[in-house]
Tab-separated table of C-alpha atoms in Angstrom:
chain	number	residue	atom	x	y	z
D	1	UNK	CA	203.696	19.985	169.513
D	2	UNK	CA	205.064	23.454	170.274
D	3	UNK	CA	206.878	23.356	173.684
D	4	UNK	CA	206.926	26.276	175.829
D	5	UNK	CA	207.100	27.053	179.266
D	6	UNK	CA	204.038	28.146	180.866
D	7	UNK	CA	203.377	31.609	182.383
D	8	UNK	CA	205.172	32.011	185.501
D	9	UNK	CA	203.723	33.190	188.864
D	10	UNK	CA	204.842	36.830	188.304
D	11	UNK	CA	203.336	37.040	184.642
D	12	UNK	CA	200.165	38.856	184.388
D	13	UNK	CA	197.859	36.093	183.347
D	14	UNK	CA	194.965	34.191	184.745
D	15	UNK	CA	192.650	31.568	183.353
D	16	UNK	CA	189.229	33.010	184.672
D	17	UNK	CA	186.351	33.856	182.425
D	18	UNK	CA	187.333	36.460	179.795
D	19	UNK	CA	186.778	39.799	181.141
D	20	UNK	CA	184.742	42.263	179.157
D	21	UNK	CA	187.374	44.415	177.805
D	22	UNK	CA	185.737	47.652	178.668
D	23	UNK	CA	186.582	49.729	181.732
D	24	UNK	CA	189.769	48.210	182.505
D	25	UNK	CA	192.016	49.290	184.959
D	26	UNK	CA	195.679	50.081	183.985
D	27	UNK	CA	198.052	47.588	184.946
D	28	UNK	CA	201.346	48.383	186.627
D	29	UNK	CA	204.487	48.605	184.236
D	30	UNK	CA	206.385	46.238	186.411
D	31	UNK	CA	203.912	43.315	185.339
D	32	UNK	CA	204.939	41.160	182.721
D	33	UNK	CA	202.117	40.367	180.017
D	34	UNK	CA	202.090	36.901	178.248
D	35	UNK	CA	200.803	36.575	174.744
D	36	UNK	CA	202.319	33.180	173.593
D	37	UNK	CA	199.012	31.311	173.946
D	38	UNK	CA	199.695	29.392	170.628
D	39	UNK	CA	202.668	27.924	172.281
D	40	UNK	CA	201.156	26.778	175.328
D	41	UNK	CA	197.971	27.947	177.660
D	42	UNK	CA	197.897	27.918	181.704
D	43	UNK	CA	195.612	25.397	183.092
D	44	UNK	CA	191.883	26.732	184.234
D	45	UNK	CA	191.172	26.288	187.857
D	46	UNK	CA	188.389	23.882	187.268
D	47	UNK	CA	190.841	21.761	185.195
D	48	UNK	CA	193.905	21.981	188.134
D	49	UNK	CA	190.666	20.921	190.477
D	50	UNK	CA	189.570	18.039	188.515
D	51	UNK	CA	193.384	16.470	188.162
D	52	UNK	CA	193.655	16.936	192.173
D	53	UNK	CA	190.414	14.955	192.580
D	54	UNK	CA	191.400	12.692	190.542
D	55	UNK	CA	194.815	11.909	192.378
D	56	UNK	CA	193.262	12.139	195.355
D	57	UNK	CA	190.008	10.027	194.847
D	58	UNK	CA	190.642	7.759	191.832
D	59	UNK	CA	194.320	6.554	192.282
D	60	UNK	CA	193.341	2.991	191.588
D	61	UNK	CA	194.017	1.191	188.289
D	62	UNK	CA	191.397	1.662	185.940
D	63	UNK	CA	191.389	-1.961	184.629
D	64	UNK	CA	190.450	-2.877	188.624
D	65	UNK	CA	187.260	-3.841	190.078
D	66	UNK	CA	187.475	-2.510	193.284
D	67	UNK	CA	186.036	1.317	194.175
D	68	UNK	CA	189.092	3.347	193.371
D	69	UNK	CA	189.657	1.577	190.222
D	70	UNK	CA	186.081	1.973	189.053
D	71	UNK	CA	186.189	5.588	190.079
D	72	UNK	CA	189.016	6.087	187.569
D	73	UNK	CA	187.327	4.094	185.132
D	74	UNK	CA	184.306	6.313	185.205
D	75	UNK	CA	186.630	9.399	184.931
D	76	UNK	CA	188.154	8.305	181.753
D	77	UNK	CA	184.739	7.524	180.320
D	78	UNK	CA	183.557	10.843	181.090
D	79	UNK	CA	186.446	12.793	179.859
D	80	UNK	CA	185.981	10.905	176.872
D	81	UNK	CA	182.381	11.729	176.375
D	82	UNK	CA	183.503	15.598	176.881
D	83	UNK	CA	186.387	15.363	174.272
D	84	UNK	CA	183.651	13.724	171.744
D	85	UNK	CA	180.910	16.715	172.563
D	86	UNK	CA	183.706	19.398	172.153
D	87	UNK	CA	184.454	18.038	168.394
D	88	UNK	CA	180.726	16.783	167.295
D	89	UNK	CA	181.983	12.943	167.460
D	90	UNK	CA	181.298	9.980	169.154
D	91	UNK	CA	183.191	8.609	172.314
D	92	UNK	CA	183.994	5.086	170.819
D	93	UNK	CA	185.947	7.062	168.306
D	94	UNK	CA	188.433	9.057	170.695
D	95	UNK	CA	191.557	7.600	171.789
D	96	UNK	CA	193.822	9.179	174.494
D	97	UNK	CA	197.403	9.596	173.727
D	98	UNK	CA	200.369	11.682	175.281
D	99	UNK	CA	199.892	14.428	173.099
D	100	UNK	CA	199.940	15.775	169.553
D	101	UNK	CA	203.131	14.407	168.514
D	102	UNK	CA	202.004	10.784	169.041
D	103	UNK	CA	198.242	11.242	167.584
D	104	UNK	CA	199.961	12.623	164.515
D	105	UNK	CA	202.642	9.967	164.340
D	106	UNK	CA	200.412	7.224	164.845
D	107	UNK	CA	198.013	8.363	162.184
D	108	UNK	CA	200.943	8.296	159.439
D	109	UNK	CA	202.355	4.868	160.575
D	110	UNK	CA	198.810	3.162	160.620
D	111	UNK	CA	197.978	4.349	157.087
D	112	UNK	CA	201.639	2.947	155.872
D	113	UNK	CA	201.008	-0.258	157.896
D	114	UNK	CA	197.330	-0.481	156.330
D	115	UNK	CA	198.492	0.443	152.533
D	116	UNK	CA	201.373	-2.602	152.807
D	117	UNK	CA	198.569	-4.753	154.465
D	118	UNK	CA	195.863	-4.190	151.816
D	119	UNK	CA	198.077	-4.755	148.791
D	120	UNK	CA	199.876	-7.838	150.603
D	121	UNK	CA	196.334	-9.352	150.785
D	122	UNK	CA	195.411	-8.148	147.192
D	123	UNK	CA	198.560	-9.879	145.831
D	124	UNK	CA	197.750	-13.192	147.583
D	125	UNK	CA	194.342	-13.374	146.563
D	126	UNK	CA	193.937	-11.580	143.288
D	127	UNK	CA	194.269	-13.137	139.915
D	128	UNK	CA	194.970	-9.925	137.935
D	129	UNK	CA	197.489	-7.280	139.032
D	130	UNK	CA	196.077	-4.392	141.438
D	131	UNK	CA	197.119	-1.108	139.710
D	132	UNK	CA	198.810	0.021	142.808
D	133	UNK	CA	200.889	-3.425	143.339
D	134	UNK	CA	204.385	-3.311	144.710
D	135	UNK	CA	203.978	0.804	145.047
D	136	UNK	CA	205.134	2.942	147.733
D	137	UNK	CA	202.226	4.563	149.793
D	138	UNK	CA	201.970	8.099	148.965
D	139	UNK	CA	201.131	10.975	151.496
D	140	UNK	CA	199.926	14.462	150.414
D	141	UNK	CA	200.469	17.312	153.161
D	142	UNK	CA	201.432	21.080	152.598
D	143	UNK	CA	204.536	23.116	153.300
D	144	UNK	CA	203.440	24.787	156.396
D	145	UNK	CA	202.759	21.705	158.656
D	146	UNK	CA	203.942	21.368	162.063
D	147	UNK	CA	207.099	19.241	162.392
D	148	UNK	CA	205.402	15.967	163.929
D	149	UNK	CA	203.896	15.851	160.569
D	150	UNK	CA	206.682	16.701	158.304
D	151	UNK	CA	209.400	14.986	159.881
D	152	UNK	CA	207.489	11.620	160.200
D	153	UNK	CA	206.817	12.117	156.797
D	154	UNK	CA	210.457	12.550	155.734
D	155	UNK	CA	211.689	10.155	157.936
D	156	UNK	CA	209.650	7.544	155.576
D	157	UNK	CA	211.649	8.750	152.619
D	158	UNK	CA	214.909	8.336	154.861
D	159	UNK	CA	214.077	4.838	155.822
D	160	UNK	CA	214.227	3.988	151.838
D	161	UNK	CA	210.559	3.841	151.491
D	162	UNK	CA	211.136	5.604	148.483
D	163	UNK	CA	213.624	7.680	146.353
D	164	UNK	CA	213.759	11.344	146.716
D	165	UNK	CA	213.463	13.670	143.753
D	166	UNK	CA	212.334	17.309	142.955
D	167	UNK	CA	210.285	18.740	140.050
D	168	UNK	CA	210.066	22.188	138.745
D	169	UNK	CA	206.915	23.407	140.187
D	170	UNK	CA	203.861	25.249	138.197
D	171	UNK	CA	201.830	28.182	139.317
D	172	UNK	CA	204.097	28.950	142.123
D	173	UNK	CA	206.533	31.835	140.780
D	174	UNK	CA	207.754	32.907	144.365
D	175	UNK	CA	208.741	29.140	145.314
D	176	UNK	CA	210.669	27.962	142.012
D	177	UNK	CA	210.720	24.391	143.200
D	178	UNK	CA	208.349	22.286	144.903
D	179	UNK	CA	209.762	19.181	146.600
D	180	UNK	CA	208.114	15.957	145.627
D	181	UNK	CA	209.155	12.591	146.964
D	182	UNK	CA	208.158	9.367	145.722
D	183	UNK	CA	206.629	8.909	149.092
D	184	UNK	CA	205.371	12.297	150.032
D	185	UNK	CA	204.188	15.205	148.124
D	186	UNK	CA	204.700	18.688	149.748
D	187	UNK	CA	202.080	21.136	148.326
D	188	UNK	CA	203.055	25.097	148.660
D	189	UNK	CA	200.604	27.070	150.221
D	190	UNK	CA	199.101	30.208	148.184
D	191	UNK	CA	200.761	33.355	148.311
D	192	UNK	CA	197.299	35.178	148.132
D	193	UNK	CA	195.508	33.591	150.772
D	194	UNK	CA	198.169	31.595	153.000
D	195	UNK	CA	195.826	28.189	152.436
D	196	UNK	CA	196.693	24.974	150.799
D	197	UNK	CA	194.508	25.313	147.756
D	198	UNK	CA	192.147	22.525	147.470
D	199	UNK	CA	192.889	22.129	143.466
D	200	UNK	CA	196.709	21.887	144.158
D	201	UNK	CA	196.103	19.326	146.845
D	202	UNK	CA	193.708	17.073	144.463
D	203	UNK	CA	196.254	17.607	141.682
D	204	UNK	CA	199.054	15.946	143.884
D	205	UNK	CA	197.164	13.265	144.202
D	206	UNK	CA	198.703	9.821	142.587
D	207	UNK	CA	196.947	6.142	142.411
D	208	UNK	CA	198.825	4.982	145.450
D	209	UNK	CA	197.950	8.282	147.615
D	210	UNK	CA	196.752	6.846	151.061
D	211	UNK	CA	196.870	9.889	153.083
D	212	UNK	CA	196.066	13.613	152.920
D	213	UNK	CA	196.862	15.333	155.744
D	214	UNK	CA	196.263	18.899	156.168
D	215	UNK	CA	196.632	21.016	159.524
D	216	UNK	CA	193.045	22.750	160.259
D	217	UNK	CA	194.753	26.223	161.202
D	218	UNK	CA	198.225	27.246	161.278
D	219	UNK	CA	200.074	27.799	164.171
D	220	UNK	CA	202.146	31.130	163.266
D	221	UNK	CA	199.495	32.665	160.821
D	222	UNK	CA	196.174	31.766	161.990
D	223	UNK	CA	195.138	30.852	158.638
D	224	UNK	CA	192.322	28.397	158.658
D	225	UNK	CA	192.723	25.700	156.004
D	226	UNK	CA	189.654	24.676	153.716
D	227	UNK	CA	189.587	21.346	155.307
D	228	UNK	CA	185.696	20.941	154.624
D	229	UNK	CA	186.261	21.326	150.617
D	230	UNK	CA	189.282	19.269	150.616
D	231	UNK	CA	187.167	16.641	152.137
D	232	UNK	CA	184.324	17.103	150.001
D	233	UNK	CA	186.385	16.619	146.966
D	234	UNK	CA	188.442	13.462	148.006
D	235	UNK	CA	184.976	11.796	148.801
D	236	UNK	CA	183.958	12.343	145.276
D	237	UNK	CA	187.430	11.049	144.196
D	238	UNK	CA	187.175	8.139	146.475
D	239	UNK	CA	183.792	6.903	144.701
D	240	UNK	CA	185.868	6.688	141.378
D	241	UNK	CA	188.935	5.476	143.034
D	242	UNK	CA	187.231	2.308	144.326
D	243	UNK	CA	185.547	1.362	140.981
D	244	UNK	CA	189.117	1.480	139.418
D	245	UNK	CA	190.371	-0.970	142.382
D	246	UNK	CA	192.360	1.916	143.965
D	247	UNK	CA	193.024	2.419	147.681
D	248	UNK	CA	190.742	5.050	149.523
D	249	UNK	CA	192.425	8.312	150.417
D	250	UNK	CA	191.704	8.835	154.261
D	251	UNK	CA	191.913	12.501	155.565
D	252	UNK	CA	193.528	13.696	158.538
D	253	UNK	CA	193.690	17.059	160.118
D	254	UNK	CA	195.898	18.346	163.065
D	255	UNK	CA	193.480	20.598	165.076
D	256	UNK	CA	195.779	21.505	167.876
D	257	UNK	CA	195.564	25.374	167.310
D	258	UNK	CA	191.964	25.502	166.218
D	259	UNK	CA	190.341	23.835	169.427
D	260	UNK	CA	189.308	26.215	172.069
D	261	UNK	CA	189.567	29.000	169.662
D	262	UNK	CA	186.932	28.685	167.164
D	263	UNK	CA	184.298	25.758	166.685
D	264	UNK	CA	185.532	22.364	165.360
D	265	UNK	CA	183.120	19.683	164.474
D	266	UNK	CA	184.310	16.408	162.601
D	267	UNK	CA	180.819	15.931	160.830
D	268	UNK	CA	181.463	19.496	159.028
D	269	UNK	CA	184.985	18.648	158.507
D	270	UNK	CA	184.435	15.409	156.846
D	271	UNK	CA	187.843	13.884	158.513
D	272	UNK	CA	188.788	10.389	158.978
D	273	UNK	CA	191.308	11.325	161.995
D	274	UNK	CA	191.558	14.700	163.866
D	275	UNK	CA	194.450	15.354	166.266
D	276	UNK	CA	193.543	17.036	169.428
D	277	UNK	CA	196.211	18.632	171.940
D	278	UNK	CA	195.292	19.470	175.691
D	279	UNK	CA	197.790	22.167	176.590
D	280	UNK	CA	196.572	24.412	173.951
D	281	UNK	CA	192.997	24.941	175.113
D	282	UNK	CA	194.060	25.174	178.974
D	283	UNK	CA	194.118	21.733	179.652
D	284	UNK	CA	197.410	19.357	180.622
D	285	UNK	CA	199.745	18.128	178.229
D	286	UNK	CA	198.311	15.290	177.085
D	287	UNK	CA	196.388	14.601	173.677
D	288	UNK	CA	193.911	12.425	171.718
D	289	UNK	CA	192.954	10.888	168.233
D	290	UNK	CA	189.570	10.933	166.946
D	291	UNK	CA	189.250	8.322	164.243
D	292	UNK	CA	185.950	7.904	162.633
D	293	UNK	CA	184.534	4.723	163.008
D	294	UNK	CA	187.603	3.495	165.108
D	295	UNK	CA	188.800	-0.096	163.793
D	296	UNK	CA	185.587	-0.459	161.475
D	297	UNK	CA	185.329	2.284	159.022
D	298	UNK	CA	188.980	3.586	159.295
D	299	UNK	CA	191.938	1.667	160.181
D	300	UNK	CA	194.179	2.551	163.045
D	301	UNK	CA	197.415	-0.126	164.016
D	302	UNK	CA	199.091	0.564	167.485
D	303	UNK	CA	202.536	1.614	167.707
D	304	UNK	CA	202.693	0.048	171.401
D	305	UNK	CA	201.816	-3.076	172.728
D	306	UNK	CA	200.980	-4.243	176.457
D	307	UNK	CA	198.380	-4.297	178.534
D	308	UNK	CA	195.602	-3.846	175.853
D	309	UNK	CA	194.142	-0.690	177.253
D	310	UNK	CA	192.378	1.670	175.209
D	311	UNK	CA	191.034	-1.144	173.186
D	312	UNK	CA	194.552	-2.372	172.245
D	313	UNK	CA	195.003	0.706	169.991
D	314	UNK	CA	197.081	2.712	172.573
D	315	UNK	CA	198.033	0.210	175.644
D	316	UNK	CA	199.416	1.349	179.085
D	317	UNK	CA	197.793	1.746	182.315
D	318	UNK	CA	195.666	5.429	181.776
D	319	UNK	CA	196.962	8.421	183.495
D	320	UNK	CA	193.779	9.167	184.978
D	321	UNK	CA	194.457	12.766	186.631
D	322	UNK	CA	195.532	13.912	183.239
D	323	UNK	CA	192.558	12.634	181.258
D	324	UNK	CA	190.299	13.805	184.163
D	325	UNK	CA	192.243	17.281	183.486
D	326	UNK	CA	191.715	16.785	179.557
D	327	UNK	CA	187.927	15.849	180.092
D	328	UNK	CA	187.358	19.167	182.038
D	329	UNK	CA	188.953	21.441	179.402
D	330	UNK	CA	186.984	19.960	176.900
D	331	UNK	CA	183.670	20.264	178.744
D	332	UNK	CA	184.850	24.080	179.116
D	333	UNK	CA	185.231	24.695	175.682
D	334	UNK	CA	182.191	22.811	174.636
D	335	UNK	CA	180.114	25.334	176.995
D	336	UNK	CA	182.075	28.538	176.350
D	337	UNK	CA	183.479	28.155	172.848
D	338	UNK	CA	181.464	31.192	171.429
D	339	UNK	CA	182.601	33.694	174.411
D	340	UNK	CA	186.288	32.851	174.039
D	341	UNK	CA	186.078	33.264	170.729
D	342	UNK	CA	184.462	36.617	170.805
D	343	UNK	CA	186.518	37.936	173.501
D	344	UNK	CA	189.914	36.888	172.061
D	345	UNK	CA	188.935	38.514	168.479
D	346	UNK	CA	187.941	41.431	170.182
D	347	UNK	CA	191.440	41.678	171.994
D	348	UNK	CA	193.228	40.906	168.837
D	349	UNK	CA	191.526	43.327	166.818
D	350	UNK	CA	192.238	45.935	169.321
D	351	UNK	CA	196.156	45.104	169.292
D	352	UNK	CA	196.284	45.445	165.796
D	353	UNK	CA	194.425	48.954	165.710
D	354	UNK	CA	197.041	50.007	168.336
D	355	UNK	CA	199.908	48.745	166.343
D	356	UNK	CA	199.046	50.264	163.048
D	357	UNK	CA	198.149	53.405	164.966
D	358	UNK	CA	201.515	53.376	166.952
D	359	UNK	CA	204.126	52.572	163.795
D	360	UNK	CA	201.905	53.659	160.762
D	361	UNK	CA	203.861	52.378	157.633
D	362	UNK	CA	206.577	50.648	159.713
D	363	UNK	CA	204.113	47.688	160.291
D	364	UNK	CA	203.346	44.843	158.062
D	365	UNK	CA	200.673	42.419	159.239
D	366	UNK	CA	202.122	39.111	158.516
D	367	UNK	CA	199.028	36.881	159.118
D	368	UNK	CA	196.104	38.967	157.401
D	369	UNK	CA	195.232	37.931	153.750
D	370	UNK	CA	192.154	39.418	152.018
D	371	UNK	CA	189.291	36.864	152.554
D	372	UNK	CA	190.642	34.223	154.475
D	373	UNK	CA	189.498	33.223	157.680
D	374	UNK	CA	192.091	32.859	160.709
D	375	UNK	CA	192.188	32.296	164.356
D	376	UNK	CA	190.516	34.823	166.462
D	377	UNK	CA	193.607	35.379	168.472
D	378	UNK	CA	196.485	35.390	166.515
D	379	UNK	CA	198.784	38.302	165.243
D	380	UNK	CA	201.924	37.849	163.244
D	381	UNK	CA	203.639	40.965	162.095
D	382	UNK	CA	206.834	42.675	161.320
D	383	UNK	CA	208.079	46.053	162.279
D	384	UNK	CA	210.319	47.048	159.085
D	385	UNK	CA	213.714	47.971	160.070
D	386	UNK	CA	217.479	46.875	159.444
D	387	UNK	CA	217.970	46.401	163.249
D	388	UNK	CA	214.691	45.193	164.169
D	389	UNK	CA	214.813	41.416	163.602
D	390	UNK	CA	212.162	39.590	165.828
D	391	UNK	CA	214.410	38.216	168.510
D	392	UNK	CA	216.290	41.451	168.980
D	393	UNK	CA	213.272	43.464	169.838
D	394	UNK	CA	211.954	40.870	172.014
D	395	UNK	CA	215.110	40.919	174.250
D	396	UNK	CA	214.672	44.612	174.396
D	397	UNK	CA	211.165	44.245	175.750
D	398	UNK	CA	210.489	44.848	179.323
D	399	UNK	CA	206.856	43.699	179.564
D	400	UNK	CA	206.137	41.322	176.712
D	401	UNK	CA	206.295	37.845	177.009
D	402	UNK	CA	206.023	36.104	173.152
D	403	UNK	CA	207.977	34.313	170.512
D	404	UNK	CA	208.878	34.846	167.073
D	405	UNK	CA	206.797	31.895	165.645
D	406	UNK	CA	206.308	28.361	166.544
D	407	UNK	CA	208.253	27.490	170.138
D	408	UNK	CA	209.444	24.401	168.867
D	409	UNK	CA	211.533	26.401	166.510
D	410	UNK	CA	213.180	28.738	168.879
D	411	UNK	CA	216.730	27.694	168.279
D	412	UNK	CA	216.682	28.560	164.787
D	413	UNK	CA	218.647	31.755	165.375
D	414	UNK	CA	217.803	34.802	163.076
D	415	UNK	CA	216.765	32.405	160.493
D	416	UNK	CA	213.219	33.764	158.870
D	417	UNK	CA	210.280	31.547	159.523
D	418	UNK	CA	209.778	28.920	156.809
D	419	UNK	CA	205.931	29.531	157.225
D	420	UNK	CA	206.081	33.122	156.248
D	421	UNK	CA	208.358	32.731	153.690
D	422	UNK	CA	206.069	29.831	152.139
D	423	UNK	CA	203.419	32.209	152.357
D	424	UNK	CA	204.931	35.038	150.313
D	425	UNK	CA	206.411	37.206	152.863
D	426	UNK	CA	209.479	38.944	151.985
D	427	UNK	CA	212.707	37.605	153.324
D	428	UNK	CA	213.581	40.910	155.189
D	429	UNK	CA	210.003	41.299	156.326
D	430	UNK	CA	209.784	37.414	157.679
D	431	UNK	CA	213.233	38.205	159.761
D	432	UNK	CA	211.510	40.800	161.641
D	433	UNK	CA	208.364	38.946	162.520
D	434	UNK	CA	206.954	38.639	165.852
D	435	UNK	CA	203.875	36.127	166.801
D	436	UNK	CA	201.378	37.504	169.345
D	437	UNK	CA	198.614	35.224	170.506
D	438	UNK	CA	196.321	36.505	172.993
D	439	UNK	CA	194.348	34.105	175.530
D	440	UNK	CA	190.818	34.064	177.148
D	441	UNK	CA	191.840	36.465	180.060
D	442	UNK	CA	194.197	39.064	177.924
D	443	UNK	CA	192.732	42.690	178.407
D	444	UNK	CA	192.821	45.840	176.464
D	445	UNK	CA	194.924	47.268	179.123
D	446	UNK	CA	197.541	44.605	178.750
D	447	UNK	CA	197.260	45.466	174.977
D	448	UNK	CA	198.163	49.067	175.573
D	449	UNK	CA	201.128	47.943	177.762
D	450	UNK	CA	202.561	45.591	175.252
D	451	UNK	CA	202.400	48.272	172.462
D	452	UNK	CA	204.184	50.838	174.473
D	453	UNK	CA	206.935	48.069	175.096
D	454	UNK	CA	207.224	47.710	171.663
D	455	UNK	CA	207.754	51.055	170.871
D	456	UNK	CA	210.217	51.464	173.597
D	457	UNK	CA	212.205	48.556	172.566
D	458	UNK	CA	211.968	49.917	169.077
D	459	UNK	CA	213.478	53.114	169.880
D	460	UNK	CA	216.393	51.361	172.101
D	461	UNK	CA	217.213	49.296	168.937
D	462	UNK	CA	217.057	52.174	166.509
D	463	UNK	CA	219.002	54.384	169.240
D	464	UNK	CA	222.181	51.724	168.881
D	465	UNK	CA	222.285	52.451	165.097
């Protein structure tokens, strides 16, 4: 997922319990303030402790019968239970992975393999032709997905799974052409609310559609997608498809940005797959994949083959210390998510109030869409001005540590974020964008420092004109 360095030791950041936000002492101006928590988070002290204890006491192979091995297996089982509790699922439906990118790829490649498997079986046994016989598996996603979804899907096209063509879009006046592939349909998000609209997702479905994958919350705008509504519509559609002999549509959501910031429950979401990324909620850089009714209700096929760990779905000797840390991070989220959310929303709202007060009409809040729910910690904004491109402003900042958007797009130069352009943000505004994402320990005093830092950076840039 997004790759970014963790806050360095001289950065003013703490993973302790959220402060009240009131009665805070002013911070020395020499301190730097980290506001890139959507890129990565520091490890909570309890997470570090759990990992350290696992390295010291559970160094044995989890498949071994002696005490150190049994201890490792117990830690892994406990972590699986904690992850399941965090998302309202069952422990047996959790598979540990190396991170979000692997989880997302595992879903896509599993669905492709399952599609071909069921249609090969139908061709061998049926006396009549299946409506989807010989067809290419089709995917539906949206234009603001993370690269670990977009690129694997585009790779399927490049591997000659299907030919590529474009058709004129309808109903999207600011995006004149919507890219359609015979294997993949990328549905534009609404310019009104920044979401992938349920009707647009359903309109993209074809007889050979096998997977809809829509992120739970966007990493740049914080917009929360209507996944429960999509799930309800797909469930109703699947009843009709089953009667017609068409493949059932599976639903996947990448929940990397939502976990630890807002409540996530797989029963409410109604998804078949959900991606979990540890370093987004103060855990280590590994991940997991939730699969509803793993291997029974929902198919999963391994990309790796080896010693049979994780019930053969993801073999390889388990990384016990990292899994221990992931489990502890999940436990903390399950216990404290409401407090984390309330604190981050308070600080984020204060940040936006201070920005509006300081810059007035020069500020454009790119992540505020009327009536749309968003993550409590994310503020994407632009300071209008021909010399105020986001990268130039950050380069002038002496306190603020943040990004212009997704950390994995940090080498894109001054090109505006495709996510913001997809959401209808004008080119010259999107080019000036900054994404500030606050964390569990961010304070109002730090917000004051950051806004003052931005004010001085803008003054320096405008003074050079």
